[in-house]
C-alpha positions as CSV (number, residue, x, y, z in Angstrom):
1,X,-110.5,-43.0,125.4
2,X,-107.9,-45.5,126.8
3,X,-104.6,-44.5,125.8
4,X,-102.0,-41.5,127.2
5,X,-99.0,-42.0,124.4
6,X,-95.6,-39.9,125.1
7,X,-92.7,-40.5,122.7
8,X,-89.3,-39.4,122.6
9,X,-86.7,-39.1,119.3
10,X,-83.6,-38.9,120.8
11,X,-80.1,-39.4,118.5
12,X,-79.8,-42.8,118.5
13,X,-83.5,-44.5,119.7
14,X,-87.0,-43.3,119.6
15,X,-89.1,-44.4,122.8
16,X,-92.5,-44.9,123.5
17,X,-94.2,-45.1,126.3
18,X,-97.8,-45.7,126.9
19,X,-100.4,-45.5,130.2
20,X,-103.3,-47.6,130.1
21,X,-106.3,-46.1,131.9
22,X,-108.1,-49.0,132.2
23,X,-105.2,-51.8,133.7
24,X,-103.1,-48.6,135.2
25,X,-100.0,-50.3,133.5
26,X,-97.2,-48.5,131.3
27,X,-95.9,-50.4,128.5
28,X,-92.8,-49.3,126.3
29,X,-91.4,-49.5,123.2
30,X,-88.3,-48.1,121.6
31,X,-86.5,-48.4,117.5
32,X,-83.9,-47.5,116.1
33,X,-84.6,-43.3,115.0
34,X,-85.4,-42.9,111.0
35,X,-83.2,-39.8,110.2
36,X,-84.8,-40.1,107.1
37,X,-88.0,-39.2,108.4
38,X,-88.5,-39.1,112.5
39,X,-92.4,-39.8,112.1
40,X,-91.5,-42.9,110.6
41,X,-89.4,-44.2,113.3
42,X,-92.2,-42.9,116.1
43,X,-95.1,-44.7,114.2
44,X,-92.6,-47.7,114.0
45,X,-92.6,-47.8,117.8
46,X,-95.8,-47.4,118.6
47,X,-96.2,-51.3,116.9
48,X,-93.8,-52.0,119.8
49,X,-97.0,-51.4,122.3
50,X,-100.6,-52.3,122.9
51,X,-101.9,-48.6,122.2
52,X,-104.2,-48.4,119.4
53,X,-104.6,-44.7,118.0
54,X,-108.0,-44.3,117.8
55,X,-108.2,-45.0,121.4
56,X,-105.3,-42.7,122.3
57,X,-107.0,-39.8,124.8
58,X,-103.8,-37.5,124.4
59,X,-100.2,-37.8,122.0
60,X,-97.3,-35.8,123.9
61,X,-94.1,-36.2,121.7
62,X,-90.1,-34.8,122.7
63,X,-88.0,-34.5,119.7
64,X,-84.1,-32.9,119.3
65,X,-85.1,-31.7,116.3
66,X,-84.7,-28.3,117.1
67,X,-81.5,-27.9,118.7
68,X,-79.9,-30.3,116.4
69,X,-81.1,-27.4,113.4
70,X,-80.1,-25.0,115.8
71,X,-76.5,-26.9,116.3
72,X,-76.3,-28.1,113.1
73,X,-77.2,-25.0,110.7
74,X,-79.3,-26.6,108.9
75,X,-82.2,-24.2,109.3
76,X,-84.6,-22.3,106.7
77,X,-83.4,-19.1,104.6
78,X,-84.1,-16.5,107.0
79,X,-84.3,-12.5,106.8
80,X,-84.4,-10.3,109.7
81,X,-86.1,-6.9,109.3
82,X,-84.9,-4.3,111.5
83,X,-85.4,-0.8,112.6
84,X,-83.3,1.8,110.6
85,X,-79.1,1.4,111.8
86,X,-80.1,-1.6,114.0
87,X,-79.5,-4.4,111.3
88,X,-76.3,-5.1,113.3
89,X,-77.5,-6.2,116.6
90,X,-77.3,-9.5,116.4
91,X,-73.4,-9.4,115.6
92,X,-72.8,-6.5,118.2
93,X,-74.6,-8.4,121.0
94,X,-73.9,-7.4,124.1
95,X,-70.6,-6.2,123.3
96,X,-69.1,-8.5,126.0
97,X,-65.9,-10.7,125.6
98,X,-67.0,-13.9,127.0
99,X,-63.2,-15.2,126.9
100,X,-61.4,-12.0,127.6
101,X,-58.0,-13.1,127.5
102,X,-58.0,-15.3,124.2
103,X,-56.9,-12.8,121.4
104,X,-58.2,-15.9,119.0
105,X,-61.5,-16.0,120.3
106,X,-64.5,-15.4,117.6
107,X,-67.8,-14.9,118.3
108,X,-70.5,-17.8,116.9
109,X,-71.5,-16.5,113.4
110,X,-75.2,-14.8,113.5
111,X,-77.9,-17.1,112.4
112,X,-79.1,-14.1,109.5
113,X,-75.8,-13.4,107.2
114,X,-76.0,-9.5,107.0
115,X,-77.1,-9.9,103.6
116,X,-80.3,-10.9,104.6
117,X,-80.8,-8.0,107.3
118,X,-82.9,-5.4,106.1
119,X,-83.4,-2.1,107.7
120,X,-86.7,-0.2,107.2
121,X,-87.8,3.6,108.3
122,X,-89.8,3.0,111.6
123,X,-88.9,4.4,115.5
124,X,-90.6,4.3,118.6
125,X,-89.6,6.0,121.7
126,X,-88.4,3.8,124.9
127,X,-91.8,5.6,126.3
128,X,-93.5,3.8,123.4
129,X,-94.4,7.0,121.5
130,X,-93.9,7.1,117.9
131,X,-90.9,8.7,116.0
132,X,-90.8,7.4,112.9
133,X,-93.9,6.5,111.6
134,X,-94.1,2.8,110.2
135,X,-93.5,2.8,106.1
136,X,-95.6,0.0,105.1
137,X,-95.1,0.7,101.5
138,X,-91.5,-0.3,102.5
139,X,-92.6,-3.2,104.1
140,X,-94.5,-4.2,101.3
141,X,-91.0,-3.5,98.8
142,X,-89.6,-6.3,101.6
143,X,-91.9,-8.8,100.8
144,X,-91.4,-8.4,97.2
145,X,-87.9,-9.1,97.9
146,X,-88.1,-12.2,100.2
147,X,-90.8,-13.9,97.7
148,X,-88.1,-13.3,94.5
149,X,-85.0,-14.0,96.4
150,X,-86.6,-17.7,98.1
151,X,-86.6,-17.0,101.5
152,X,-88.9,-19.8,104.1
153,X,-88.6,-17.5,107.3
154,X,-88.7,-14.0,108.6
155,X,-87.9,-12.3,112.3
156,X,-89.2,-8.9,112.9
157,X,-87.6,-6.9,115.3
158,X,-87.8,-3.3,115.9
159,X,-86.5,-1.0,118.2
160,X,-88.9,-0.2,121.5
161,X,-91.1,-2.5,120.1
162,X,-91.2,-4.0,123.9
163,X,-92.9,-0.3,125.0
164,X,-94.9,-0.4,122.4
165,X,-95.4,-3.4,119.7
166,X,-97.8,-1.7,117.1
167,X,-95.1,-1.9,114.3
168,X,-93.8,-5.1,114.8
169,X,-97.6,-5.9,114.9
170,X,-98.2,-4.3,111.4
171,X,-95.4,-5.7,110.0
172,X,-96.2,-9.1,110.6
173,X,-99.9,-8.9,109.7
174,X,-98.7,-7.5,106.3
175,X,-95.9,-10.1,106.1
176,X,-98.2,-12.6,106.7
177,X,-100.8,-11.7,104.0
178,X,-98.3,-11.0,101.4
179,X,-96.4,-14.2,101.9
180,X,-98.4,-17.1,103.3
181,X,-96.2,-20.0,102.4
182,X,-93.8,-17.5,104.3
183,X,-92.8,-18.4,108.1
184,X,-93.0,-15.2,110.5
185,X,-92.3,-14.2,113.8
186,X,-91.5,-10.9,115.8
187,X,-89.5,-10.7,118.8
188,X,-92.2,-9.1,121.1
189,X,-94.9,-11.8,120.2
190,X,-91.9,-14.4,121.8
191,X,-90.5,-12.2,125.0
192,X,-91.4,-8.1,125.7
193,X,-88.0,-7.4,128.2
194,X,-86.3,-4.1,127.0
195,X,-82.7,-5.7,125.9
196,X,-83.0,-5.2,122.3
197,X,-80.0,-7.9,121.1
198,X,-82.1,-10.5,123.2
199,X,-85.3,-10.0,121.9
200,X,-83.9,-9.7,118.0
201,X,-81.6,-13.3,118.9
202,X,-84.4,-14.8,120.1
203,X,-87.0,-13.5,117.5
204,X,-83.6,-14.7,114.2
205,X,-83.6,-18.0,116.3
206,X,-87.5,-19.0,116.2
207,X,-87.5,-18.1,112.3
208,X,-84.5,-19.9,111.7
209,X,-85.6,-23.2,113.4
210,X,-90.1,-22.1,112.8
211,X,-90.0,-23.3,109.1
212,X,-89.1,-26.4,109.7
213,X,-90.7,-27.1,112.9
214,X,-93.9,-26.2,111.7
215,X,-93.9,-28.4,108.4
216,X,-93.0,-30.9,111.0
217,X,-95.5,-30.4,113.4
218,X,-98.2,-30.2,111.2
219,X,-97.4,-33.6,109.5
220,X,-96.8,-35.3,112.3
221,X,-100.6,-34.3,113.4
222,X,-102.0,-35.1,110.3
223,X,-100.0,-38.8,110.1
224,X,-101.8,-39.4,113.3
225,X,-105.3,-38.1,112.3
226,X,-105.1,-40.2,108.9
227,X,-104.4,-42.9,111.4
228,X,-107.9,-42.7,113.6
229,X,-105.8,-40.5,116.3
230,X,-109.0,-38.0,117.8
231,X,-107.3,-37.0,121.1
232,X,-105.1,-33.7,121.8
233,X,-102.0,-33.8,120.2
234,X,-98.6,-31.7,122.3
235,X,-94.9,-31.1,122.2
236,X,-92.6,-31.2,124.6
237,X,-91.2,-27.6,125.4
238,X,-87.7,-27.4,126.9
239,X,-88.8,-26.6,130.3
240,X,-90.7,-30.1,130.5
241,X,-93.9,-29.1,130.0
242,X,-96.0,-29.2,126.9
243,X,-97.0,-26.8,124.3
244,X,-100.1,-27.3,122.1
245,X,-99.6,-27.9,118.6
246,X,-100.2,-24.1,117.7
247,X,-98.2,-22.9,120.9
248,X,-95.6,-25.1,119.3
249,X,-95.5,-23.9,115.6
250,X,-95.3,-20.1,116.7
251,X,-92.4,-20.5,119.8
C-alpha cells in the first residue's frame, strides 16, 4: 500500500493532499466544493494527484458538514424522549442569562420543538437505584408514534441515567429494533457527567446532525470501495484527531 490520502471540504474549495510512501513526497490537489454532493467534489480532486485508490493504505477526510447542519437547521426530524416532567430541559438550560442586562435577549431556539419531546414513566435515583421502573410498553407506543409521524432521529435522555444507564440502555435496544431505518442515540452512550441539560443537549444535538452524517459516511465509504479503495477509511473529529467510520456514525 503506497498511498496516505487526507481531504478537506471546506466552504468554498475541497483539498487533497496525498503522502507517497515510496518517494516521501506530498502532492496536493484542490476544486471547487460540489454543494450538490460533497463526494463528488472530493473524488473530483483526487484526479488533481498521483494517488490511485486501490493503492491508498489509509483515507482520512475533514468535512463542515456538521456544523454547517448544526448552523444551518437543516438537520433530520428529531424526537427527544425524556424522563417523566423533564421534557423541558433543553429550553430551561442552565437557567443562566448569558447577556444579563439586554431585556431583548432570546435564547437560541432548542434543536427538538416541544412537540416532539415525549415524556415516558421511568426514574432512577442520583445513587443509581431505581424509582420508577422502565415502561417499555410505553416505549414501544413511542415508536409507534415516530414510525407514523416520519421521524429520521431519536435522542434518549433520562434522568440519573449518568448513575446508572440501564434505561436509557433498554430504550435504545428497543428503539433500535423497532425502527431500524431510525437514527438513535442516548446521552450517556456520548458523555456520563451528572449535569442533566448537558447530557440531554448533547444527546438532541448528535440525533439532530446523526441522520445525515451517517447516510453520508456510509456513502462516502462505499464510493471509495466501488472504487478499488481496501485501506482504513476515518473522519476528522473536531479535536484533530480521527474517528473510525463507526466511531463517526454514532458521535
Amino acid at each position: 500500500m503506497r498511498f496516505l490520502v487526507a481531504t478537506d471540504t471546506g466552504g468554498t474549495f475541497t483539498d487533497v493532499a496525498v503522502y507517497d510512501r515510496e518517494t516521501e513526497k506530498v502532492t496536493y490537489g484542490k476544486t471547487l466544493t460540489d454543494y450538490t454532493n460533497l463526494i463528488d467534489g472530493v473524488l473530483e480532486g483526487l484526479k488533481t494527484t498521483d494517488a490511485k485508490l486501490e493503492e491508498a493504505l489509509l483515507f482520512k477526510h475533514g468535512t463542515t458538514h456538521v456544523i454547517n447542519t448544526l448552523i444551518q437547521r437543516s438537520g433530520a426530524k428529531t424526537a427527544l424522549i425524556a424522563t417523566k416532567g423533564f421534557g423541558d430541559s433543553l429550553e430551561i438550560g442552565r437557567g443562566n442569562r448569558p447577556v444579563p442586562f439586554a431585556m431583548e435577549y432570546r435564547r437560541e431556539r432548542p434543536l427538538i420543538e416541544r412537540s416532539n419531546r415525549i415524556e415516558i414513566n421511568e426514574r432512577m435515583d442520583s445513587g443509581g437505584k431505581v424509582l420508577v421502573p422502565l415502561d417499555l410498553e410505553q416505549v414501544r407506543q413511542v415508536a409507534q408514534r415516530l414510525e407514523a409521524e416520519g421521524f429520521e432521529a431519536v435522542a434518549v435522555s433520562f434522568m440519573n441515567a449518568y448513575a446508572n444507564p440501564d434505561h436509557e440502555e433498554q430504550t435504545v435496544a428497543l428503539l433500535k429494533e423497532l425502527l431500524p431505518r431510525v437514527y438513535v442515540t442516548s446521552g450517556t452512550v456520548l458523555t456520563r457527567e451528572w449535569f442533566e441539560y448537558e447530557r440531554a443537549s448533547t444527546a438532541a444535538a448528535n440525533a439532530y446532525v446523526g441522520s445525515r452524517m451517517s447516510s453520508y459516511v456510509d456513502t462516502f465509504d462505499q464510493r471509495l470501495r466501488d472504487r478499488g479503495f481496501k485501506g482504513a477509511f476515518y473522519m476528522m473529529g473536531s479535536n484533530g484527531g480521527v474517528l473510525s467510520k463507526g466511531r463517526a456514525v454514532e458521535q
